[in-house]
Amino acid sequence: MRRCVIIGGADIGRYRRIRAHLQRDDFYICCDSGLKHREGLGIAPDLIVGDFDSHANPHLPVETMVLPREKDDTDTVFAAKEALARGFRQFLLLGVTGGRLDHTLGNLSLLLMLHARGVPAVALDDYSEMQIVADKPVLVEDRYPFFSLLNISGLARGVTIRNAKYPLLNAEITCEYQYGISNEVLPGQTAEVSVREGRLLLIKVLPEYD
């Protein structure tokens, strides 16, 4: 099954870094002003969705779904639901963080929605990779200078971090006290992160140069 790459309209500055994560057979959905990233990413959309309130409809010879401006789902959420309906079970989200905070937080919640459906998803921007971690351990290589665990969905219990500067064993992280920020993988090792109950947002900070 091909991976679905959803491209939103938040700014992307380091196109070369983002392009290195793209795969030859990815399926690209451009959401409204995500169309502005076509040249920088070097991609052609397979599907365009949007209400076109922030980018003109380019009327390309590509399947285009024109959405009403008054709706419950953002263009990005609609794109994710449409991709799920088409059978995609792996996602990469680009251009979904930065700029307007409300859109950023909404798009991070999209990671929770996809995780709840058993679908792996990663959000990638100029500075970090973001994904949801729960009971299945996630590895963090030492090429990442920092990583953080943030609670964005309620209580998280049984938080365990191994092979890191600040290890945890069966800990608890709440939305009110975010102390899992700026951890470091021990040199030459691979950190392991897991959550027994609940879910956390794992943010892996990318190297300044790579």
Coordinates of C-alpha atoms in Angstrom, one line a residue:
M1 CA 0.0 0.0 0.0
R2 CA 1.3 3.4 -1.0
R3 CA 1.9 6.0 1.7
C4 CA -0.3 9.1 1.6
V5 CA 1.5 12.5 2.0
I6 CA -0.9 15.3 2.9
I7 CA 0.5 18.8 2.3
G8 CA -0.9 21.8 4.1
G9 CA -0.3 25.5 3.7
A10 CA 2.0 26.2 6.7
D11 CA 5.4 27.5 5.7
I12 CA 8.2 25.2 4.7
G13 CA 11.7 26.6 4.5
R14 CA 14.0 23.6 4.3
Y15 CA 12.7 21.9 1.2
R16 CA 15.8 19.8 0.7
R17 CA 15.5 18.3 4.1
I18 CA 11.8 17.5 3.5
R19 CA 12.4 16.1 0.1
A20 CA 14.8 13.5 1.6
H21 CA 11.8 11.9 3.4
L22 CA 9.7 11.5 0.2
Q23 CA 9.3 8.1 -1.5
R24 CA 9.0 7.4 -5.2
D25 CA 5.5 5.9 -4.9
D26 CA 4.0 8.4 -2.4
F27 CA 0.4 9.5 -3.1
Y28 CA 0.2 13.3 -2.7
I29 CA -2.8 15.3 -1.5
C30 CA -2.4 19.1 -1.6
C31 CA -4.8 20.9 0.7
D32 CA -5.7 24.4 -0.6
S33 CA -2.6 26.6 -0.1
G34 CA -0.5 23.5 0.2
L35 CA -0.4 23.9 -3.5
K36 CA 2.3 26.5 -3.1
H37 CA 4.7 23.8 -2.1
R38 CA 4.6 21.8 -5.3
E39 CA 7.7 23.3 -6.8
G40 CA 9.7 23.4 -3.6
L41 CA 8.9 19.7 -2.9
G42 CA 9.3 18.7 -6.5
I43 CA 6.0 16.9 -6.6
A44 CA 2.8 16.7 -8.6
P45 CA -0.5 16.3 -6.7
D46 CA -2.5 13.1 -7.1
L47 CA -5.5 14.8 -5.5
I48 CA -6.3 18.4 -4.6
V49 CA -8.8 19.2 -1.9
G50 CA -9.9 22.6 -0.4
D51 CA -12.3 25.4 -0.2
F52 CA -9.8 27.7 -1.9
D53 CA -10.0 30.5 0.6
S54 CA -6.3 30.8 0.7
H55 CA -5.2 29.7 -2.7
A56 CA -6.9 30.0 -6.1
N57 CA -8.1 26.8 -7.7
P58 CA -5.4 26.1 -10.3
H59 CA -7.7 23.9 -12.4
L60 CA -5.0 21.4 -13.1
P61 CA -5.8 18.1 -14.9
V62 CA -5.9 16.4 -11.5
E63 CA -8.7 15.1 -9.4
T64 CA -10.0 18.1 -7.4
M65 CA -12.5 18.1 -4.6
V66 CA -13.9 21.6 -4.0
L67 CA -15.2 21.9 -0.4
P68 CA -17.6 24.4 1.1
R69 CA -16.0 27.1 3.2
E70 CA -18.5 26.6 6.0
K71 CA -17.8 23.1 7.3
D72 CA -16.8 21.2 10.4
D73 CA -13.6 19.6 9.0
T74 CA -10.6 21.7 8.0
D75 CA -9.2 20.9 4.5
T76 CA -6.5 18.9 6.1
V77 CA -8.8 16.8 8.2
F78 CA -11.1 16.2 5.2
A79 CA -8.0 15.1 3.2
A80 CA -7.1 12.6 5.9
K81 CA -10.6 11.2 6.1
E82 CA -10.8 10.9 2.3
A83 CA -7.4 9.1 2.2
L84 CA -8.6 6.7 4.9
A85 CA -11.8 6.0 2.9
R86 CA -9.5 5.2 -0.1
G87 CA -7.6 2.6 2.0
F88 CA -4.4 4.4 2.8
R89 CA -2.9 3.1 6.1
Q90 CA 0.3 5.1 6.4
F91 CA 0.6 8.9 6.4
L92 CA 3.2 11.7 6.3
L93 CA 1.9 15.2 7.0
L94 CA 3.8 18.2 5.7
G95 CA 3.1 21.9 6.0
V96 CA 0.8 21.3 8.9
T97 CA 2.6 23.1 11.8
G98 CA 3.8 26.7 12.2
G99 CA 2.0 29.9 11.5
R100 CA -1.5 29.9 13.0
L101 CA -1.5 28.2 16.4
D102 CA -5.1 27.0 16.0
H103 CA -4.3 25.2 12.8
T104 CA -1.1 23.7 14.3
L105 CA -2.9 22.3 17.3
G106 CA -5.8 21.0 15.2
N107 CA -3.3 19.2 12.9
L108 CA -1.5 17.7 15.9
S109 CA -4.8 16.3 17.0
L110 CA -5.1 14.7 13.6
L111 CA -2.2 12.5 14.6
L112 CA -4.3 11.3 17.5
M113 CA -7.2 10.6 15.2
L114 CA -5.1 8.5 12.8
H115 CA -3.4 6.7 15.8
A116 CA -6.9 5.8 17.2
R117 CA -7.6 4.1 13.9
G118 CA -4.4 2.1 14.1
V119 CA -2.8 4.1 11.3
P120 CA 0.8 5.2 11.7
A121 CA 1.4 8.9 10.9
V122 CA 4.3 11.3 11.2
A123 CA 4.2 15.1 10.9
L124 CA 7.4 16.7 9.6
D125 CA 8.5 20.3 9.5
D126 CA 11.7 22.2 9.1
Y127 CA 12.8 21.4 12.7
S128 CA 11.2 18.2 14.0
E129 CA 9.4 14.9 13.4
M130 CA 6.2 14.3 15.4
Q131 CA 4.3 11.2 16.1
I132 CA 2.1 9.6 18.7
V133 CA 3.6 7.0 21.1
A134 CA 1.6 4.6 23.3
D135 CA 2.0 1.1 24.4
K136 CA 4.1 0.0 21.4
P137 CA 7.7 1.2 22.0
V138 CA 9.1 3.8 19.7
L139 CA 12.9 4.1 19.1
V140 CA 14.8 7.4 19.0
E141 CA 18.3 7.3 17.4
D142 CA 21.1 9.4 18.8
R143 CA 21.3 11.4 15.6
Y144 CA 18.5 13.5 17.1
P145 CA 20.0 16.2 19.4
F146 CA 16.8 16.3 21.5
F147 CA 13.5 14.7 21.9
S148 CA 10.4 15.6 23.9
L149 CA 7.3 13.9 25.2
L150 CA 4.2 16.1 25.5
N151 CA 0.7 15.1 26.8
I152 CA -2.0 16.5 24.5
S153 CA -4.7 14.0 25.2
G154 CA -5.3 13.5 28.9
L155 CA -3.5 11.4 31.5
A156 CA -0.6 9.2 30.5
R157 CA 0.6 6.5 32.9
G158 CA 3.4 4.0 32.9
V159 CA 5.7 6.3 30.9
T160 CA 9.1 4.6 30.4
I161 CA 12.2 6.1 28.7
R162 CA 15.3 4.0 28.4
N163 CA 18.8 4.9 27.2
A164 CA 18.3 8.7 27.6
K165 CA 19.9 11.4 29.7
Y166 CA 16.7 11.7 31.7
P167 CA 15.2 8.1 32.0
L168 CA 11.8 7.4 33.4
L169 CA 10.2 4.2 34.7
N170 CA 6.5 3.8 35.1
A171 CA 6.0 7.6 35.4
E172 CA 3.0 9.8 34.9
I173 CA 2.8 12.9 32.7
T174 CA -0.3 15.1 32.8
C175 CA -1.4 18.0 30.5
E176 CA -0.8 20.4 33.5
Y177 CA 2.8 19.5 34.1
Q178 CA 4.9 19.0 30.9
Y179 CA 8.3 17.9 32.3
G180 CA 9.2 15.6 29.4
I181 CA 10.8 18.4 27.3
S182 CA 14.4 18.4 25.8
N183 CA 15.6 14.9 26.7
E184 CA 18.7 13.5 25.0
V185 CA 19.6 10.1 23.7
L186 CA 22.8 8.7 25.3
P187 CA 25.7 8.9 22.9
G188 CA 26.0 5.7 20.7
Q189 CA 22.7 4.3 22.0
T190 CA 19.1 4.3 20.9
A191 CA 16.4 5.5 23.3
E192 CA 13.2 3.6 23.7
V193 CA 9.9 5.3 24.7
S194 CA 6.6 3.7 25.7
V195 CA 3.4 4.5 27.5
R196 CA 1.4 1.8 29.3
E197 CA -1.9 3.9 29.5
G198 CA -2.8 6.9 27.4
R199 CA -0.9 8.6 24.6
L200 CA 1.9 11.2 24.3
L201 CA 3.2 13.3 21.4
L202 CA 6.8 12.4 20.7
I203 CA 8.8 15.3 19.1
K204 CA 12.2 14.4 17.7
V205 CA 14.2 17.5 17.0
L206 CA 16.2 17.3 13.8
P207 CA 19.9 18.2 13.7
E208 CA 20.7 21.7 12.6
Y209 CA 22.5 20.4 9.6
D210 CA 21.8 17.1 7.9

